[in-house]
Short mmCIF file of C-alpha atoms in Angstrom, two decimals:
data_model
loop_
_atom_site.label_atom_id
_atom_site.label_comp_id
_atom_site.label_asym_id
_atom_site.label_seq_id
_atom_site.Cartn_x
_atom_site.Cartn_y
_atom_site.Cartn_z
CA MET A 1306 4.92 35.39 64.92
CA PRO A 1307 1.56 36.35 63.38
CA VAL A 1308 -1.02 33.88 63.11
CA HIS A 1309 -2.01 33.48 59.20
CA ILE A 1310 -6.07 33.30 58.95
CA ARG A 1311 -8.49 32.44 56.00
CA TYR A 1312 -10.14 35.64 55.20
CA ASP A 1313 -13.55 33.89 55.55
CA ASP A 1314 -12.40 33.11 59.15
CA ALA A 1315 -11.13 35.92 60.64
CA GLU A 1316 -14.22 38.14 61.26
CA ASN A 1317 -14.75 35.05 63.74
CA VAL A 1318 -11.09 35.11 65.14
CA LEU A 1319 -10.60 38.52 65.63
CA PHE A 1320 -14.17 39.14 67.39
CA SER A 1321 -12.88 36.13 69.83
CA HIS A 1322 -8.98 37.94 69.39
CA ILE A 1323 -11.09 41.84 71.00
CA CYS A 1324 -14.05 39.84 72.84
CA THR A 1325 -10.40 38.67 75.08
CA CYS A 1326 -9.15 41.88 75.56
CA LEU A 1327 -12.06 43.33 76.68
CA ARG A 1328 -12.43 41.66 79.61
CA THR A 1329 -9.03 43.46 81.58
CA LYS A 1330 -9.09 46.63 78.60
CA GLN A 1331 -12.05 49.02 79.07
CA ARG A 1332 -11.02 49.78 75.31
CA VAL A 1333 -9.23 47.90 72.71
CA ARG A 1334 -8.27 50.07 69.36
CA ILE A 1335 -7.75 47.63 66.22
CA ALA A 1336 -5.28 48.18 62.80
CA LEU A 1337 -6.12 46.03 59.78
CA ASP A 1338 -4.15 47.22 56.92
CA GLY A 1339 -3.18 45.89 53.66
CA MET A 1340 -3.69 45.69 50.00
CA SER A 1341 -6.40 47.53 48.09
CA ALA A 1342 -9.38 45.26 47.50
CA SER A 1343 -8.43 42.73 49.72
CA GLY A 1344 -11.30 43.72 52.25
CA LYS A 1345 -10.72 45.65 54.73
CA THR A 1346 -13.39 47.75 54.92
CA THR A 1347 -15.71 45.55 54.51
CA LEU A 1348 -14.43 43.30 57.59
CA ALA A 1349 -13.96 45.98 59.88
CA ASN A 1350 -17.84 46.54 59.30
CA ALA A 1351 -18.91 43.53 59.80
CA LEU A 1352 -16.60 43.36 62.98
CA ALA A 1353 -17.69 47.07 64.59
CA SER A 1354 -21.53 45.72 63.95
CA ARG A 1355 -21.07 43.27 66.27
CA PHE A 1356 -19.98 45.27 69.40
CA ASP A 1357 -22.75 47.84 71.20
CA SER A 1358 -20.30 50.61 70.97
CA ALA A 1359 -17.63 50.73 68.40
CA ALA A 1360 -16.47 53.02 66.21
CA VAL A 1361 -14.68 52.47 62.07
CA ILE A 1362 -11.85 54.76 61.23
CA HIS A 1363 -10.83 54.37 57.14
CA MET A 1364 -7.48 55.69 55.93
CA ASP A 1365 -9.55 56.53 53.00
CA ASP A 1366 -10.96 59.79 55.03
CA PHE A 1367 -7.04 60.79 55.16
CA PHE A 1368 -6.14 60.92 52.05
CA LEU A 1369 -3.45 63.37 51.00
CA PRO A 1370 -4.24 66.66 49.17
CA GLY A 1371 -2.42 67.70 46.77
CA GLU A 1372 -0.04 70.18 48.43
CA LYS A 1373 1.26 67.48 51.07
CA ARG A 1374 2.20 65.12 48.14
CA GLY A 1375 5.80 66.01 48.07
CA THR A 1376 6.25 64.23 51.58
CA VAL A 1377 4.54 60.84 50.41
CA CYS A 1378 8.19 58.85 48.70
CA GLN A 1379 9.32 60.38 52.39
CA THR A 1380 7.30 58.93 54.65
CA LEU A 1381 6.00 55.71 52.46
CA ALA A 1382 2.51 56.90 52.61
CA ASN A 1383 -0.12 57.78 50.59
CA ALA A 1384 -1.89 59.22 53.76
CA ASP A 1385 -1.56 61.78 56.16
CA ILE A 1386 -0.43 60.25 59.48
CA GLN A 1387 -0.21 63.58 61.34
CA ARG A 1388 -4.08 64.16 61.12
CA VAL A 1389 -4.99 59.99 61.99
CA LEU A 1390 -2.48 60.82 64.91
CA ASN A 1391 -3.98 64.20 66.45
CA ASP A 1392 -7.41 64.41 64.66
CA VAL A 1393 -8.34 60.79 65.95
CA LEU A 1394 -5.68 58.08 68.14
CA LEU A 1395 -4.04 60.90 70.70
CA PRO A 1396 -7.14 61.32 71.77
CA LEU A 1397 -9.04 58.48 71.65
CA SER A 1398 -5.69 57.04 73.77
CA ARG A 1399 -6.81 59.84 76.37
CA GLN A 1400 -10.52 58.85 76.21
CA GLN A 1401 -11.41 62.13 74.34
CA ARG A 1402 -14.10 62.37 71.77
CA ALA A 1403 -11.95 62.28 67.99
CA VAL A 1404 -12.90 65.21 65.60
CA TYR A 1405 -12.36 64.90 62.26
CA ARG A 1406 -12.98 66.02 59.05
CA PRO A 1407 -12.96 62.99 56.03
CA PHE A 1408 -11.01 65.01 52.74
CA VAL A 1409 -12.44 63.48 49.57
CA CYS A 1410 -10.47 64.06 45.90
CA HIS A 1411 -13.88 64.12 43.76
CA PRO A 1412 -15.57 66.01 42.19
CA GLN A 1413 -13.71 68.21 43.32
CA PRO A 1414 -10.92 68.32 46.60
CA ARG A 1415 -12.41 68.89 49.71
CA PHE A 1416 -13.05 68.05 53.94
CA LEU A 1417 -16.98 66.69 54.46
CA ASP A 1418 -18.01 68.36 58.22
CA PRO A 1419 -16.63 66.51 60.63
CA ILE A 1420 -17.26 63.38 62.29
CA SER A 1421 -17.02 62.80 66.06
CA ILE A 1422 -16.36 59.42 68.08
CA ASP A 1423 -17.47 59.07 72.04
CA GLY A 1424 -14.02 58.96 73.87
CA CYS A 1425 -15.71 55.59 75.33
CA CYS A 1426 -15.75 53.37 72.64
CA SER A 1427 -15.13 50.15 73.45
CA VAL A 1428 -14.02 49.12 70.31
CA VAL A 1429 -12.20 51.12 67.18
CA ILE A 1430 -11.23 49.62 64.27
CA VAL A 1431 -8.33 51.64 61.63
CA GLU A 1432 -8.89 49.92 58.46
CA GLY A 1433 -6.95 50.84 55.15
CA ALA A 1434 -3.21 51.05 54.31
CA TYR A 1435 -1.10 53.20 55.84
CA CYS A 1436 -2.75 53.31 59.19
CA LEU A 1437 0.15 50.69 61.00
CA HIS A 1438 2.75 53.61 59.54
CA PRO A 1439 5.61 53.24 62.40
CA ASP A 1440 4.13 56.85 64.15
CA LEU A 1441 0.79 55.36 64.54
CA TRP A 1442 1.65 51.87 65.51
CA PRO A 1443 2.09 51.79 68.99
CA LEU A 1444 -1.42 52.73 69.64
CA TYR A 1445 -3.37 50.01 69.21
CA ASP A 1446 -3.86 46.78 70.83
CA LEU A 1447 -4.53 44.19 67.80
CA ARG A 1448 -2.67 44.74 64.47
CA ALA A 1449 -4.02 42.77 61.13
CA VAL A 1450 -2.74 43.02 57.62
CA VAL A 1451 -4.87 42.05 54.74
CA THR A 1452 -3.55 40.37 51.39
CA ILE A 1453 -5.41 38.91 48.15
CA ALA A 1454 -3.55 37.87 45.35
CA PRO A 1455 -2.60 39.83 42.93
CA LYS A 1456 -5.13 38.92 39.98
CA LYS A 1457 -8.06 38.81 42.26
CA GLN A 1458 -7.04 42.21 43.56
CA GLN A 1459 -7.04 43.55 39.79
CA ALA A 1460 -10.37 41.78 39.10
CA ARG A 1461 -11.96 44.01 42.64
CA ILE A 1462 -10.59 46.91 41.13
CA LEU A 1463 -11.85 46.91 37.69
CA LYS A 1464 -15.48 45.87 39.42
CA ARG A 1465 -14.64 48.61 41.34
CA ASN A 1466 -13.10 51.22 40.03
CA GLY A 1467 -13.17 50.67 36.44
CA GLN A 1468 -10.43 50.14 33.73
CA ALA A 1469 -8.89 53.92 33.58
CA MET A 1470 -8.43 53.77 37.55
CA LEU A 1471 -7.23 50.28 37.48
CA GLY A 1472 -4.30 51.69 35.85
CA ARG A 1473 -3.83 54.78 38.19
CA PHE A 1474 -3.82 51.27 41.11
CA ILE A 1475 -1.53 48.92 39.14
CA SER A 1476 0.90 52.48 38.07
CA GLU A 1477 1.08 54.08 41.41
CA TRP A 1478 -0.62 53.10 44.55
CA ILE A 1479 -0.58 49.59 44.33
CA PRO A 1480 2.98 49.63 44.27
CA MET A 1481 3.57 52.53 47.07
CA GLU A 1482 1.15 49.97 49.45
CA ASN A 1483 3.34 46.92 48.76
CA ARG A 1484 6.38 49.21 49.74
CA HIS A 1485 4.77 49.95 52.75
CA ILE A 1486 4.49 46.70 53.72
CA ALA A 1487 7.76 45.24 52.98
CA ALA A 1488 9.52 48.43 54.18
CA ARG A 1489 7.64 47.89 57.88
CA SER A 1490 7.70 43.68 57.28
CA LEU A 1491 3.85 43.85 58.56
CA LEU A 1492 3.72 40.03 57.43
CA THR A 1493 6.19 38.71 59.64
CA ARG A 1494 5.73 41.81 62.72
CA CYS A 1495 1.32 41.94 63.01
CA ASP A 1496 -0.34 39.49 65.18
CA PHE A 1497 -2.78 38.42 62.38
CA VAL A 1498 -2.22 37.91 58.08
CA LEU A 1499 -5.90 37.49 56.64
CA ASP A 1500 -5.61 35.63 53.38
CA ALA A 1501 -7.85 37.05 51.73
#
């Protein structure tokens, strides 16, 4: 059963667990999955800043390009899971350098310049919805899911993304993320549930 933690306590609790893991392992890989606007990116960046050798991978950099969207319903993911696996997690699991190109949608869909992560990096945090896809699950040492109340979630999305994008989150992305969380039983299988 997962440990439930208030979001405000999550940074210190996860930091302590990562430090414990680093006593017996040279490298620790953490997944922070969960709901939109729940604070995954903020938490990942705060955690990474507490280690000398840490990297944060953002699942938003692996958003599915339009030509790959036909498989979304089958995989329950709005991210290019194969690219995360092949370009990032598999190389890092072999202590090899990971190199990937973030994908952005606006103002026009394109891949940005490559990002490189040293294979000797001691802490790697993958944050974002779908990072706990079944194909990626075995490659993590610690797994957490972040939840947020719907009203608070919508208020944050409205402030961050505006009214037009809030509608798209409500009609498309939030239901898909919720299906992913439910179908993969993340609220009962993860090491931690962080309640925002």
